[in-house]
Amino acid sequence: MYNARIAMLHADLGIAAGYAQRSGLPLQIEPEELVDAGKDMFGRDQKLTPLALAAWQKMQLAAADQGVTLLLVSAFRSVDYQAQLIRKKLDAGRTLEDIMQFNAAPGFSEHHTGRAVDIACPDAEPLQEEFEKTIAFNWLKVNAKDFGFVMSYPRDHRHAISYEPWHWCFQLDQ
Ligand SMILES: [Zn+2]
């Protein structure tokens, strides 16, 4: 059923069959349970799985204790939301090829799992590569694994998503 829903959304957006093979990205399943994760840095309500939220809050506090501010940009995003996001960009005149360099196809974004977070800090533009030059990023590189967070899209990785130093996924509750 999930697969059929994804296939329909792909057809609707003009994404050719075989995306999983082409992109090298695994299918990501929406979780059964999501909890309120508070507001992101733009004041939007965010959700995570209960374990991912607990880990994120613990990590944020530990960083703050060492004078490092971690800000939440984005957490759970539904498959339907991902489809709308791509639709909006298509409607704005961008090509599918261009969009897919930065957005996974519906069903293939780690944000569907409720375990992925995009993280920013006060001294860099959110969702930009310059995040890798911040103390927040350096702190994450050393400490995030202790809280179960892994950087999903490092430089030179094998799948279709470009380098995203801000994107971290909680891996302990799979
Ligand atoms: Zn992300």
PDB file of C-alpha atoms and ligand atoms in Angstrom:
ATOM      1  CA  MET A   1       0.000   0.000   0.000  1.00  0.00           C
ATOM      2  CA  TYR A   2       2.766   2.410   0.974  1.00  0.00           C
ATOM      3  CA  ASN A   3       4.610   1.505  -2.223  1.00  0.00           C
ATOM      4  CA  ALA A   4       1.528   2.075  -4.359  1.00  0.00           C
ATOM      5  CA  ARG A   5       0.960   5.472  -2.750  1.00  0.00           C
ATOM      6  CA  ILE A   6       4.579   6.457  -3.432  1.00  0.00           C
ATOM      7  CA  ALA A   7       4.336   5.239  -7.046  1.00  0.00           C
ATOM      8  CA  MET A   8       1.200   7.355  -7.571  1.00  0.00           C
ATOM      9  CA  LEU A   9       2.845  10.480  -6.170  1.00  0.00           C
ATOM     10  CA  HIS A  10       5.889   9.888  -8.371  1.00  0.00           C
ATOM     11  CA  ALA A  11       3.756   9.451 -11.484  1.00  0.00           C
ATOM     12  CA  ASP A  12       1.878  12.637 -10.619  1.00  0.00           C
ATOM     13  CA  LEU A  13       5.147  14.621 -10.348  1.00  0.00           C
ATOM     14  CA  GLY A  14       6.617  13.044 -13.488  1.00  0.00           C
ATOM     15  CA  ILE A  15       9.312  11.100 -11.625  1.00  0.00           C
ATOM     16  CA  ALA A  16      10.182   8.073 -13.778  1.00  0.00           C
ATOM     17  CA  ALA A  17       9.827   4.565 -12.343  1.00  0.00           C
ATOM     18  CA  GLY A  18      13.001   3.095 -10.841  1.00  0.00           C
ATOM     19  CA  TYR A  19      13.864   6.095  -8.655  1.00  0.00           C
ATOM     20  CA  ALA A  20      15.120   3.854  -5.833  1.00  0.00           C
ATOM     21  CA  GLN A  21      17.693   2.197  -8.109  1.00  0.00           C
ATOM     22  CA  ARG A  22      18.721   5.447  -9.812  1.00  0.00           C
ATOM     23  CA  SER A  23      19.132   7.411  -6.604  1.00  0.00           C
ATOM     24  CA  GLY A  24      20.553   4.673  -4.397  1.00  0.00           C
ATOM     25  CA  LEU A  25      18.248   5.965  -1.643  1.00  0.00           C
ATOM     26  CA  PRO A  26      16.289   3.576   0.586  1.00  0.00           C
ATOM     27  CA  LEU A  27      12.527   3.852   0.983  1.00  0.00           C
ATOM     28  CA  GLN A  28      11.695   5.706   4.213  1.00  0.00           C
ATOM     29  CA  ILE A  29       8.605   4.775   6.207  1.00  0.00           C
ATOM     30  CA  GLU A  30       6.471   7.257   8.140  1.00  0.00           C
ATOM     31  CA  PRO A  31       6.402   6.343  11.870  1.00  0.00           C
ATOM     32  CA  GLU A  32       3.338   5.166  13.789  1.00  0.00           C
ATOM     33  CA  GLU A  33       3.931   7.643  16.581  1.00  0.00           C
ATOM     34  CA  LEU A  34       5.010  11.268  16.465  1.00  0.00           C
ATOM     35  CA  VAL A  35       5.165  13.745  19.325  1.00  0.00           C
ATOM     36  CA  ASP A  36       5.262  17.525  19.478  1.00  0.00           C
ATOM     37  CA  ALA A  37       8.886  18.671  19.238  1.00  0.00           C
ATOM     38  CA  GLY A  38       8.109  22.345  19.869  1.00  0.00           C
ATOM     39  CA  LYS A  39       8.758  25.189  17.454  1.00  0.00           C
ATOM     40  CA  ASP A  40      11.612  25.366  14.988  1.00  0.00           C
ATOM     41  CA  MET A  41      13.776  28.502  14.550  1.00  0.00           C
ATOM     42  CA  PHE A  42      11.098  29.940  12.240  1.00  0.00           C
ATOM     43  CA  GLY A  43       8.249  29.372  14.723  1.00  0.00           C
ATOM     44  CA  ARG A  44       6.758  26.389  12.890  1.00  0.00           C
ATOM     45  CA  ASP A  45       5.497  23.399  14.901  1.00  0.00           C
ATOM     46  CA  GLN A  46       7.709  20.339  14.510  1.00  0.00           C
ATOM     47  CA  LYS A  47       7.281  16.654  15.283  1.00  0.00           C
ATOM     48  CA  LEU A  48       9.653  13.745  15.951  1.00  0.00           C
ATOM     49  CA  THR A  49       9.342  10.184  17.200  1.00  0.00           C
ATOM     50  CA  PRO A  50       9.424  10.019  21.020  1.00  0.00           C
ATOM     51  CA  LEU A  51      12.948   8.534  21.148  1.00  0.00           C
ATOM     52  CA  ALA A  52      14.341  10.936  18.550  1.00  0.00           C
ATOM     53  CA  LEU A  53      12.866  13.890  20.446  1.00  0.00           C
ATOM     54  CA  ALA A  54      14.374  12.755  23.745  1.00  0.00           C
ATOM     55  CA  ALA A  55      17.771  12.298  22.085  1.00  0.00           C
ATOM     56  CA  TRP A  56      17.567  15.664  20.293  1.00  0.00           C
ATOM     57  CA  GLN A  57      16.674  17.497  23.521  1.00  0.00           C
ATOM     58  CA  LYS A  58      19.485  15.781  25.408  1.00  0.00           C
ATOM     59  CA  MET A  59      21.969  16.672  22.668  1.00  0.00           C
ATOM     60  CA  GLN A  60      20.773  20.286  22.472  1.00  0.00           C
ATOM     61  CA  LEU A  61      21.184  20.669  26.255  1.00  0.00           C
ATOM     62  CA  ALA A  62      24.626  19.054  26.274  1.00  0.00           C
ATOM     63  CA  ALA A  63      25.740  21.418  23.521  1.00  0.00           C
ATOM     64  CA  ALA A  64      24.272  24.423  25.359  1.00  0.00           C
ATOM     65  CA  ASP A  65      26.199  23.376  28.487  1.00  0.00           C
ATOM     66  CA  GLN A  66      29.365  23.841  26.446  1.00  0.00           C
ATOM     67  CA  GLY A  67      28.230  27.161  25.021  1.00  0.00           C
ATOM     68  CA  VAL A  68      27.139  25.747  21.652  1.00  0.00           C
ATOM     69  CA  THR A  69      23.683  26.666  20.342  1.00  0.00           C
ATOM     70  CA  LEU A  70      21.940  24.067  18.167  1.00  0.00           C
ATOM     71  CA  LEU A  71      18.770  25.305  16.447  1.00  0.00           C
ATOM     72  CA  LEU A  72      16.107  23.107  14.876  1.00  0.00           C
ATOM     73  CA  VAL A  73      15.278  23.995  11.263  1.00  0.00           C
ATOM     74  CA  SER A  74      13.122  21.047  10.278  1.00  0.00           C
ATOM     75  CA  ALA A  75      12.167  17.625  11.627  1.00  0.00           C
ATOM     76  CA  PHE A  76       9.358  15.286  10.474  1.00  0.00           C
ATOM     77  CA  ARG A  77       8.027  15.852   6.965  1.00  0.00           C
ATOM     78  CA  SER A  78       5.285  13.645   5.544  1.00  0.00           C
ATOM     79  CA  VAL A  79       5.378  11.971   2.159  1.00  0.00           C
ATOM     80  CA  ASP A  80       2.504  14.228   1.055  1.00  0.00           C
ATOM     81  CA  TYR A  81       4.358  17.322   2.232  1.00  0.00           C
ATOM     82  CA  GLN A  82       7.435  16.271   0.241  1.00  0.00           C
ATOM     83  CA  ALA A  83       5.250  15.876  -2.861  1.00  0.00           C
ATOM     84  CA  GLN A  84       3.753  19.355  -2.323  1.00  0.00           C
ATOM     85  CA  LEU A  85       7.224  20.830  -1.872  1.00  0.00           C
ATOM     86  CA  ILE A  86       8.365  19.426  -5.220  1.00  0.00           C
ATOM     87  CA  ARG A  87       5.082  20.425  -6.899  1.00  0.00           C
ATOM     88  CA  LYS A  88       5.548  24.022  -5.721  1.00  0.00           C
ATOM     89  CA  LYS A  89       9.044  24.172  -7.200  1.00  0.00           C
ATOM     90  CA  LEU A  90       7.833  22.671 -10.491  1.00  0.00           C
ATOM     91  CA  ASP A  91       5.051  25.253 -10.590  1.00  0.00           C
ATOM     92  CA  ALA A  92       7.672  27.948 -10.021  1.00  0.00           C
ATOM     93  CA  GLY A  93       9.339  26.824 -13.248  1.00  0.00           C
ATOM     94  CA  ARG A  94      12.240  24.716 -12.000  1.00  0.00           C
ATOM     95  CA  THR A  95      13.044  21.449 -13.759  1.00  0.00           C
ATOM     96  CA  LEU A  96      12.557  18.130 -12.015  1.00  0.00           C
ATOM     97  CA  GLU A  97      16.244  17.315 -12.558  1.00  0.00           C
ATOM     98  CA  ASP A  98      17.301  20.483 -10.777  1.00  0.00           C
ATOM     99  CA  ILE A  99      14.865  19.990  -7.891  1.00  0.00           C
ATOM    100  CA  MET A 100      15.883  16.369  -7.349  1.00  0.00           C
ATOM    101  CA  GLN A 101      19.474  17.388  -6.672  1.00  0.00           C
ATOM    102  CA  PHE A 102      18.268  18.941  -3.438  1.00  0.00           C
ATOM    103  CA  ASN A 103      15.047  17.111  -2.576  1.00  0.00           C
ATOM    104  CA  ALA A 104      14.568  13.386  -2.299  1.00  0.00           C
ATOM    105  CA  ALA A 105      11.500  12.035  -4.093  1.00  0.00           C
ATOM    106  CA  PRO A 106       8.416  11.488  -1.901  1.00  0.00           C
ATOM    107  CA  GLY A 107       8.994   8.308   0.101  1.00  0.00           C
ATOM    108  CA  PHE A 108      12.781   8.679   0.100  1.00  0.00           C
ATOM    109  CA  SER A 109      13.452  11.596   2.439  1.00  0.00           C
ATOM    110  CA  GLU A 110      14.821  10.646   5.849  1.00  0.00           C
ATOM    111  CA  HIS A 111      12.549  13.348   7.258  1.00  0.00           C
ATOM    112  CA  HIS A 112       9.606  10.945   6.691  1.00  0.00           C
ATOM    113  CA  THR A 113      10.919   8.773   9.539  1.00  0.00           C
ATOM    114  CA  GLY A 114      10.512  11.415  12.245  1.00  0.00           C
ATOM    115  CA  ARG A 115      14.135  10.741  13.261  1.00  0.00           C
ATOM    116  CA  ALA A 116      15.942  13.253  11.029  1.00  0.00           C
ATOM    117  CA  VAL A 117      16.673  16.847  11.999  1.00  0.00           C
ATOM    118  CA  ASP A 118      18.088  19.760  10.063  1.00  0.00           C
ATOM    119  CA  ILE A 119      20.253  21.725  12.474  1.00  0.00           C
ATOM    120  CA  ALA A 120      21.375  25.346  12.292  1.00  0.00           C
ATOM    121  CA  CYS A 121      23.253  27.731  14.560  1.00  0.00           C
ATOM    122  CA  PRO A 122      23.213  31.500  15.089  1.00  0.00           C
ATOM    123  CA  ASP A 123      26.422  32.190  13.131  1.00  0.00           C
ATOM    124  CA  ALA A 124      25.542  30.736   9.684  1.00  0.00           C
ATOM    125  CA  GLU A 125      22.658  30.798   7.219  1.00  0.00           C
ATOM    126  CA  PRO A 126      20.457  27.725   7.738  1.00  0.00           C
ATOM    127  CA  LEU A 127      20.703  24.875   5.204  1.00  0.00           C
ATOM    128  CA  GLN A 128      23.902  26.186   3.614  1.00  0.00           C
ATOM    129  CA  GLU A 129      27.250  24.449   3.266  1.00  0.00           C
ATOM    130  CA  GLU A 130      28.886  27.178   5.365  1.00  0.00           C
ATOM    131  CA  PHE A 131      27.375  25.373   8.366  1.00  0.00           C
ATOM    132  CA  GLU A 132      30.412  23.070   8.160  1.00  0.00           C
ATOM    133  CA  LYS A 133      32.622  25.987   9.255  1.00  0.00           C
ATOM    134  CA  THR A 134      30.748  26.638  12.504  1.00  0.00           C
ATOM    135  CA  ILE A 135      31.570  25.533  16.052  1.00  0.00           C
ATOM    136  CA  ALA A 136      28.127  23.895  16.130  1.00  0.00           C
ATOM    137  CA  PHE A 137      29.111  21.589  13.264  1.00  0.00           C
ATOM    138  CA  ASN A 138      32.450  20.790  14.860  1.00  0.00           C
ATOM    139  CA  TRP A 139      30.678  19.988  18.118  1.00  0.00           C
ATOM    140  CA  LEU A 140      28.274  17.670  16.257  1.00  0.00           C
ATOM    141  CA  LYS A 141      31.117  15.893  14.477  1.00  0.00           C
ATOM    142  CA  VAL A 142      32.663  15.012  17.836  1.00  0.00           C
ATOM    143  CA  ASN A 143      29.579  14.494  20.016  1.00  0.00           C
ATOM    144  CA  ALA A 144      26.455  13.683  17.957  1.00  0.00           C
ATOM    145  CA  LYS A 145      27.187   9.956  17.845  1.00  0.00           C
ATOM    146  CA  ASP A 146      26.992   9.808  21.642  1.00  0.00           C
ATOM    147  CA  PHE A 147      23.331  10.793  21.306  1.00  0.00           C
ATOM    148  CA  GLY A 148      22.642   8.453  18.375  1.00  0.00           C
ATOM    149  CA  PHE A 149      22.775  11.097  15.621  1.00  0.00           C
ATOM    150  CA  VAL A 150      24.624  10.420  12.372  1.00  0.00           C
ATOM    151  CA  MET A 151      25.260  12.805   9.445  1.00  0.00           C
ATOM    152  CA  SER A 152      23.354  11.117   6.618  1.00  0.00           C
ATOM    153  CA  TYR A 153      24.736  12.885   3.560  1.00  0.00           C
ATOM    154  CA  PRO A 154      28.469  13.508   3.986  1.00  0.00           C
ATOM    155  CA  ARG A 155      30.638  14.822   1.157  1.00  0.00           C
ATOM    156  CA  ASP A 156      31.331  12.232  -1.567  1.00  0.00           C
ATOM    157  CA  HIS A 157      28.690   9.742  -0.442  1.00  0.00           C
ATOM    158  CA  ARG A 158      27.147   7.451  -2.991  1.00  0.00           C
ATOM    159  CA  HIS A 159      23.525   8.511  -3.221  1.00  0.00           C
ATOM    160  CA  ALA A 160      21.660  11.202  -5.090  1.00  0.00           C
ATOM    161  CA  ILE A 161      21.444  13.827  -2.353  1.00  0.00           C
ATOM    162  CA  SER A 162      24.110  16.533  -2.315  1.00  0.00           C
ATOM    163  CA  TYR A 163      26.337  17.187   0.722  1.00  0.00           C
ATOM    164  CA  GLU A 164      24.215  18.246   3.721  1.00  0.00           C
ATOM    165  CA  PRO A 165      26.308  19.002   6.819  1.00  0.00           C
ATOM    166  CA  TRP A 166      23.139  20.197   8.607  1.00  0.00           C
ATOM    167  CA  HIS A 167      21.162  16.957   8.229  1.00  0.00           C
ATOM    168  CA  TRP A 168      21.493  14.424  11.091  1.00  0.00           C
ATOM    169  CA  CYS A 169      19.425  11.320  11.742  1.00  0.00           C
ATOM    170  CA  PHE A 170      18.785   9.517  15.029  1.00  0.00           C
ATOM    171  CA  GLN A 171      19.607   5.847  14.455  1.00  0.00           C
ATOM    172  CA  LEU A 172      18.992   3.984  17.704  1.00  0.00           C
ATOM    173  CA  ASP A 173      15.259   3.223  17.515  1.00  0.00           C
ATOM    174  CA  GLN A 174      15.066   1.426  14.191  1.00  0.00           C
TER     175      GLN A 174
HETATM  176 ZN    ZN B   1      17.292  17.295   6.152  1.00  0.00          ZN
END
